[in-house]
Tab-separated table of C-alpha atoms in Angstrom:
chain	number	residue	atom	x	y	z
A	1	MET	CA	4.861	-4.425	-10.742
A	2	SER	CA	2.131	-4.732	-8.278
A	3	GLN	CA	0.830	-2.457	-5.477
A	4	PRO	CA	-3.163	-3.464	-1.602
A	5	PRO	CA	-3.582	-2.296	-1.418
A	6	GLN	CA	-4.845	1.957	-4.528
A	7	PRO	CA	-2.379	0.369	-1.753
A	8	GLY	CA	-3.747	-3.829	-6.187
A	9	GLU	CA	0.904	-2.640	-5.686
A	10	PRO	CA	-2.023	-3.835	-1.311
A	11	GLU	CA	2.040	-2.474	-6.515
A	12	GLY	CA	0.907	5.440	-3.438
A	13	GLN	CA	-0.442	5.416	-5.119
A	14	VAL	CA	-1.966	2.415	-6.554
A	15	PRO	CA	-0.543	-0.043	-9.175
A	16	GLY	CA	-1.941	-1.776	-12.435
A	17	SER	CA	-0.682	-3.146	-15.762
A	18	GLY	CA	0.964	-0.113	-17.021
A	19	THR	CA	-1.093	1.083	-14.137
A	20	PRO	CA	0.144	1.120	-10.561
A	21	GLN	CA	-0.658	-2.236	-9.072
A	22	GLY	CA	-4.111	-2.720	-7.710
A	23	GLN	CA	-6.496	-0.017	-8.730
A	24	PRO	CA	-10.140	0.355	-9.466
A	25	TYR	CA	-11.728	1.122	-6.150
A	26	GLN	CA	-14.770	-0.979	-5.529
A	27	GLN	CA	-17.240	-1.597	-2.748
A	28	PRO	CA	-17.664	-1.354	0.199
A	29	TYR	CA	-17.504	2.318	-0.692
A	30	PRO	CA	-20.483	3.575	-2.684
A	31	GLN	CA	-18.513	4.927	-5.588
A	32	SER	CA	-15.383	3.795	-7.374
A	33	TYR	CA	-12.181	5.792	-7.516
A	34	PRO	CA	-9.917	5.373	-10.554
A	35	GLN	CA	-6.459	3.981	-10.181
A	36	GLN	CA	-3.504	5.469	-12.009
A	37	GLN	CA	-2.488	3.733	-15.159
A	38	GLY	CA	0.594	1.558	-14.798
A	39	TRP	CA	0.155	1.418	-11.055
A	40	TYR	CA	0.191	-1.702	-8.926
A	41	GLY	CA	-1.821	-1.885	-5.761
A	42	PRO	CA	-5.071	-2.068	-3.847
A	43	PRO	CA	-7.877	0.404	-4.503
A	44	GLN	CA	-7.636	3.950	-3.297
A	45	PRO	CA	-9.121	4.708	0.086
A	46	PRO	CA	-12.349	6.716	0.081
A	47	PRO	CA	-11.808	10.469	0.039
A	48	SER	CA	-11.938	12.134	3.424
A	49	SER	CA	-15.091	14.187	4.002
A	50	ASN	CA	-13.335	17.488	4.609
A	51	LYS	CA	-15.472	19.641	2.306
A	52	THR	CA	-17.844	20.591	5.108
A	53	ALA	CA	-14.918	21.362	7.383
A	54	LEU	CA	-13.403	23.564	4.686
A	55	TRP	CA	-16.586	25.623	4.306
A	56	VAL	CA	-16.944	25.969	8.053
A	57	GLY	CA	-13.313	27.043	8.254
A	58	LEU	CA	-13.842	29.599	5.483
A	59	GLY	CA	-16.881	30.982	7.273
A	60	VAL	CA	-14.960	31.438	10.510
A	61	LEU	CA	-12.036	32.960	8.625
A	62	GLY	CA	-14.380	35.397	6.856
A	63	LEU	CA	-15.879	36.483	10.158
A	64	VAL	CA	-12.453	37.070	11.684
A	65	VAL	CA	-11.292	38.961	8.600
A	66	ALA	CA	-14.413	41.136	8.550
A	67	ILE	CA	-13.997	42.074	12.205
A	68	THR	CA	-10.279	42.670	11.804
A	69	GLY	CA	-10.892	44.831	8.752
A	70	PHE	CA	-12.537	47.464	10.892
A	71	VAL	CA	-9.611	47.538	13.289
A	72	ALA	CA	-6.696	47.287	10.882
A	73	PRO	CA	-7.123	49.269	7.653
A	74	GLY	CA	-5.202	47.809	4.745
A	75	PHE	CA	-5.877	44.197	5.847
A	76	PHE	CA	-7.505	43.435	2.508
A	77	LEU	CA	-4.535	44.514	0.431
A	78	SER	CA	-3.541	41.899	-2.140
A	79	ASP	CA	-1.053	39.360	-0.768
A	80	SER	CA	0.040	36.473	-2.960
A	81	LYS	CA	0.953	34.418	0.082
A	82	SER	CA	-2.544	34.635	1.504
A	83	ASP	CA	-4.079	33.312	-1.723
A	84	GLY	CA	-3.006	29.787	-0.832
A	85	ALA	CA	-3.865	29.959	2.824
A	86	VAL	CA	-6.902	27.699	2.480
A	87	ALA	CA	-5.437	25.299	-0.081
A	88	ALA	CA	-5.912	21.618	0.703
A	89	PRO	CA	-2.840	19.825	2.078
A	90	SER	CA	-0.613	18.238	-0.534
A	91	SER	CA	0.672	14.701	-0.838
A	92	SER	CA	3.958	13.355	-2.073
A	93	SER	CA	5.455	10.207	-3.438
A	94	ALA	CA	8.963	11.156	-2.343
A	95	PRO	CA	10.007	10.624	1.272
A	96	THR	CA	11.408	13.575	3.170
A	97	SER	CA	14.637	12.264	4.650
A	98	SER	CA	14.936	15.166	7.084
A	99	MET	CA	11.609	14.376	8.758
A	100	PRO	CA	12.154	13.136	12.325
A	101	GLU	CA	10.967	9.593	12.881
A	102	THR	CA	8.920	10.698	15.837
A	103	ALA	CA	6.721	13.101	13.859
A	104	PRO	CA	3.232	12.211	15.104
A	105	SER	CA	0.001	12.060	13.128
A	106	SER	CA	-2.708	12.261	15.792
A	107	SER	CA	-5.500	11.631	13.275
A	108	VAL	CA	-4.378	8.051	12.562
A	109	ARG	CA	-6.615	5.529	14.318
A	110	ILE	CA	-5.280	1.976	14.214
A	111	PRO	CA	-7.376	-0.977	15.440
A	112	ALA	CA	-5.729	-3.076	18.147
A	113	ASP	CA	-7.077	-6.486	17.139
A	114	ARG	CA	-5.648	-8.675	14.416
A	115	VAL	CA	-7.959	-10.392	11.950
A	116	PRO	CA	-7.742	-14.176	11.501
A	117	VAL	CA	-5.684	-15.328	8.530
A	118	PRO	CA	-8.205	-16.617	5.965
A	119	LYS	CA	-8.247	-20.328	5.197
A	120	ARG	CA	-9.333	-22.175	2.099
A	121	THR	CA	-12.476	-24.257	2.626
A	122	THR	CA	-11.316	-26.478	-0.241
A	123	PRO	CA	-7.551	-27.155	-0.092
A	124	LEU	CA	-5.441	-26.844	-3.221
A	125	ALA	CA	-3.860	-29.828	-4.884
A	126	ASP	CA	-0.450	-30.442	-3.334
A	127	PRO	CA	1.705	-29.862	-5.274
A	128	SER	CA	0.045	-27.229	-7.426
A	129	GLU	CA	1.081	-26.123	-10.894
A	130	CYS	CA	2.635	-22.672	-11.211
A	131	ALA	CA	3.768	-20.588	-14.172
A	132	TYR	CA	5.299	-17.110	-14.409
A	133	PRO	CA	4.888	-15.684	-17.930
A	134	ALA	CA	6.790	-12.633	-19.102
A	135	SER	CA	5.112	-9.304	-18.409
A	136	THR	CA	3.889	-7.359	-21.417
A	137	SER	CA	3.395	-4.033	-19.654
A	138	GLY	CA	4.734	-1.929	-16.829
A	139	GLU	CA	8.246	-0.860	-15.979
A	140	VAL	CA	11.092	-3.292	-15.295
A	141	PRO	CA	13.501	-1.223	-13.195
A	142	LYS	CA	15.213	-4.372	-11.945
A	143	LYS	CA	14.819	-7.633	-13.824
A	144	ALA	CA	14.654	-10.892	-11.896
A	145	THR	CA	14.727	-14.580	-12.788
A	146	PRO	CA	11.267	-16.105	-12.278
A	147	PRO	CA	10.821	-19.241	-10.155
A	148	ALA	CA	10.795	-22.546	-11.989
A	149	SER	CA	7.402	-23.344	-13.489
A	150	GLY	CA	5.727	-26.640	-12.668
A	151	PRO	CA	4.748	-28.493	-9.491
A	152	THR	CA	5.055	-26.326	-6.377
A	153	PRO	CA	4.414	-27.318	-2.745
A	154	ALA	CA	0.979	-26.185	-1.523
A	155	SER	CA	1.473	-26.822	2.187
A	156	GLY	CA	3.697	-25.588	4.992
A	157	THR	CA	4.781	-22.170	6.212
A	158	THR	CA	8.044	-20.231	5.919
A	159	ALA	CA	9.314	-17.582	8.326
A	160	VAL	CA	10.826	-14.451	6.789
A	161	THR	CA	12.381	-11.378	8.393
A	162	ILE	CA	12.596	-8.129	6.457
A	163	LYS	CA	15.279	-5.887	7.908
A	164	THR	CA	14.350	-2.261	7.306
A	165	THR	CA	15.657	1.161	8.233
A	166	VAL	CA	12.812	1.466	10.760
A	167	GLY	CA	12.986	-2.002	12.325
A	168	ASP	CA	12.557	-5.685	11.548
A	169	ILE	CA	9.258	-6.913	10.092
A	170	GLY	CA	8.617	-10.620	10.572
A	171	LEU	CA	6.381	-12.468	8.114
A	172	THR	CA	4.941	-15.971	7.952
A	173	LEU	CA	4.349	-17.124	4.371
A	174	ASP	CA	1.648	-19.782	3.947
A	175	SER	CA	1.983	-22.051	0.907
A	176	ALA	CA	-1.478	-23.558	1.520
A	177	LEU	CA	-2.982	-20.159	0.736
A	178	ALA	CA	-0.926	-19.214	-2.325
A	179	PRO	CA	1.866	-21.603	-3.339
A	180	CYS	CA	2.874	-19.730	-6.503
A	181	THR	CA	2.983	-16.380	-4.730
A	182	VAL	CA	5.019	-17.750	-1.837
A	183	ALA	CA	7.473	-19.402	-4.246
A	184	ASN	CA	7.835	-16.091	-6.078
A	185	PHE	CA	8.464	-14.058	-2.908
A	186	LEU	CA	11.094	-16.512	-1.682
A	187	SER	CA	12.771	-16.556	-5.096
A	188	LEU	CA	12.976	-12.747	-5.187
A	189	ALA	CA	14.304	-12.665	-1.624
A	190	ARG	CA	17.059	-15.178	-2.460
A	191	GLN	CA	18.068	-13.081	-5.474
A	192	GLY	CA	18.395	-9.978	-3.269
A	193	TYR	CA	15.691	-8.316	-5.328
A	194	TYR	CA	14.174	-6.447	-2.390
A	195	ASP	CA	17.470	-5.246	-0.948
A	196	SER	CA	17.740	-1.420	-0.886
A	197	THR	CA	14.174	-0.955	-2.171
A	198	PRO	CA	11.778	1.619	-0.639
A	199	CYS	CA	8.202	1.272	0.515
A	200	HIS	CA	6.556	3.812	-1.757
A	201	ARG	CA	2.943	4.008	-0.607
A	202	LEU	CA	1.319	4.476	2.780
A	203	ALA	CA	-2.427	4.690	3.369
A	204	THR	CA	-3.715	5.544	6.839
A	205	SER	CA	-7.442	6.211	6.439
A	206	GLY	CA	-10.124	3.803	5.207
A	207	LEU	CA	-7.461	1.562	3.745
A	208	GLN	CA	-4.548	1.183	6.174
A	209	MET	CA	-1.523	-0.448	4.631
A	210	LEU	CA	2.106	0.007	3.569
A	211	GLN	CA	2.964	-1.019	0.009
A	212	CYS	CA	6.481	-2.093	-0.945
A	213	GLY	CA	8.429	-4.162	-3.470
A	214	ASP	CA	8.971	-1.796	-6.402
A	215	PRO	CA	12.706	-1.153	-6.919
A	216	ALA	CA	11.851	2.094	-8.735
A	217	GLY	CA	9.744	3.314	-5.811
A	218	THR	CA	7.054	4.616	-8.178
A	219	GLY	CA	4.386	1.933	-7.865
A	220	THR	CA	4.662	0.919	-11.527
A	221	GLY	CA	7.683	-1.399	-11.483
A	222	GLY	CA	8.061	-5.151	-11.401
A	223	PRO	CA	10.481	-8.017	-12.095
A	224	GLY	CA	9.660	-8.550	-15.783
A	225	TYR	CA	7.209	-11.433	-15.321
A	226	THR	CA	3.814	-11.932	-13.712
A	227	VAL	CA	2.455	-14.056	-10.881
A	228	PRO	CA	-0.970	-15.745	-11.100
A	229	ASP	CA	-3.822	-14.629	-8.856
A	230	GLU	CA	-4.518	-17.191	-6.134
A	231	LEU	CA	-7.915	-16.085	-4.889
A	232	PHE	CA	-10.673	-17.784	-2.930
A	233	PRO	CA	-14.034	-16.601	-1.543
A	234	GLU	CA	-12.966	-16.705	2.104
A	235	ILE	CA	-10.337	-13.960	1.651
A	236	LYS	CA	-10.656	-11.091	4.115
A	237	TYR	CA	-8.218	-8.270	4.783
A	238	GLY	CA	-7.350	-6.476	8.014
A	239	ARG	CA	-4.666	-5.977	10.611
A	240	GLY	CA	-1.844	-8.489	10.199
A	241	ILE	CA	-2.577	-9.624	6.625
A	242	LEU	CA	0.082	-9.817	3.892
A	243	ALA	CA	-1.196	-9.572	0.298
A	244	MET	CA	-0.033	-9.004	-3.269
A	245	ALA	CA	-0.509	-5.823	-5.245
A	246	LYS	CA	-1.569	-6.017	-8.856
A	247	THR	CA	-2.808	-3.886	-11.708
A	248	GLN	CA	-6.403	-3.730	-12.899
A	249	ALA	CA	-5.688	-6.749	-15.084
A	250	PRO	CA	-6.026	-10.280	-13.667
A	251	ASN	CA	-2.855	-12.293	-12.977
A	252	SER	CA	-0.739	-9.138	-13.091
A	253	GLY	CA	1.136	-9.364	-9.777
A	254	GLY	CA	4.910	-9.280	-9.734
A	255	SER	CA	7.106	-8.061	-6.896
A	256	GLN	CA	4.875	-5.511	-5.163
A	257	PHE	CA	2.947	-6.401	-2.031
A	258	PHE	CA	1.207	-4.645	0.824
A	259	MET	CA	1.158	-5.134	4.572
A	260	VAL	CA	-2.126	-4.312	6.290
A	261	PHE	CA	-1.802	-2.781	9.767
A	262	GLY	CA	-5.434	-1.684	10.182
A	263	ASP	CA	-8.724	-1.466	8.323
A	264	ALA	CA	-8.966	-2.748	4.759
A	265	GLU	CA	-12.450	-3.488	3.445
A	266	LEU	CA	-11.336	-4.627	0.010
A	267	PRO	CA	-12.952	-7.029	-2.446
A	268	PRO	CA	-11.216	-10.456	-2.508
A	269	GLU	CA	-9.126	-9.553	-5.548
A	270	TYR	CA	-5.655	-9.424	-3.984
A	271	THR	CA	-3.848	-12.658	-3.188
A	272	VAL	CA	-3.318	-13.226	0.538
A	273	PHE	CA	-0.114	-15.199	1.108
A	274	GLY	CA	0.779	-14.781	4.754
A	275	SER	CA	0.696	-12.754	7.940
A	276	ILE	CA	2.747	-10.143	9.826
A	277	SER	CA	4.287	-10.667	13.257
A	278	ASP	CA	3.232	-8.619	16.292
A	279	ALA	CA	6.647	-6.948	16.376
A	280	GLY	CA	6.366	-6.201	12.665
A	281	LEU	CA	2.979	-4.579	13.211
A	282	GLN	CA	4.519	-2.302	15.826
A	283	VAL	CA	7.017	-1.136	13.201
A	284	LEU	CA	4.197	-0.484	10.738
A	285	ASP	CA	2.202	1.361	13.416
A	286	LYS	CA	5.168	3.670	13.994
A	287	VAL	CA	5.398	4.434	10.279
A	288	ALA	CA	1.636	4.976	10.049
A	289	ARG	CA	1.592	7.428	12.938
A	290	GLY	CA	4.304	9.416	11.216
A	291	GLY	CA	1.770	10.052	8.455
A	292	VAL	CA	1.898	10.504	4.699
A	293	ASP	CA	4.384	12.945	3.180
A	294	GLU	CA	2.251	15.788	1.806
A	295	SER	CA	5.012	18.053	0.583
A	296	GLN	CA	4.524	17.486	-3.144
A	297	GLY	CA	0.872	18.407	-3.667
A	298	VAL	CA	-2.645	17.112	-3.250
A	299	GLY	CA	-3.212	13.431	-3.976
A	300	ASP	CA	-5.627	10.635	-3.098
A	301	GLY	CA	-4.667	10.591	0.576
A	302	THR	CA	-1.887	8.058	0.068
A	303	GLY	CA	1.776	8.579	-0.699
A	304	ALA	CA	5.284	7.989	0.520
A	305	PRO	CA	5.530	7.687	4.307
A	306	ARG	CA	6.980	10.671	6.164
A	307	ILE	CA	9.140	8.174	8.004
A	308	PRO	CA	11.004	6.593	5.053
A	309	VAL	CA	11.128	2.791	4.986
A	310	THR	CA	13.862	1.042	2.996
A	311	PHE	CA	14.445	-2.709	2.929
A	312	GLN	CA	17.998	-3.625	3.812
A	313	SER	CA	17.748	-7.400	3.420
A	314	VAL	CA	15.296	-10.290	3.579
A	315	ALA	CA	16.271	-13.336	5.666
A	316	ILE	CA	14.498	-16.667	5.190
A	317	GLY	CA	13.993	-18.982	8.140
């Protein structure tokens, strides 16, 4: 049910309660960008500044057309195909299976350096109390059994490997950061909840992340219950960080999460619960350079990756 992060479901669009997980876009960008209702995820990335480029392009096109008009009479005859020649590129939420995995996106700039995993200045009580109440909104495409409520270990790390159609993504889950979130992820993995699920939202500019965990692949689905926010002031996002998607409502996370492979200047509103391995980041980089599928129309700059990513299984340990 959650989406980083418009990827908070980072649950491409962006998720929320009845809204894709993780939406209202807040600072550091000067103006907010609304998140779709029912979407889970992090805020939308800022819009690209291509208006100036469009006008410049139109000016050049007009000059060429004017010159050509003198040489080729009939150039200005009505042509329905030419009407859309300057339309903005479209975006899509559906992966194009025929797209070669090597399709490059030269405009994607990915930072090379990882960011440190944030640490709590004040440790949590160990164990900590966790509860997973039933969700009252959003889609439940695949219902799951919530983890047991009550005392939950708030120390230690757990290694996880997500086997995907593009390559293995290794994760390290940190219970000292978010014990309830880690317990939930491990519970879903043991139930096979993530098996055969797609990563539905890729963002490559401003906010650089891949959002996954919705069995419906729409950014609005979850397991039928919610996970509490586990936030602290020291939270920072960037390359290598693993975080939960959520809707605009607090404590609305579920199964959706996002993996940050680059820049992500988000407010500390999305639970950080682990990190991504170097090899896993290489897989994400490959997907990012393939770009966002833009075959279904104009969107917010995010959407399904052109190189489809489907989870095959999640191994613990």
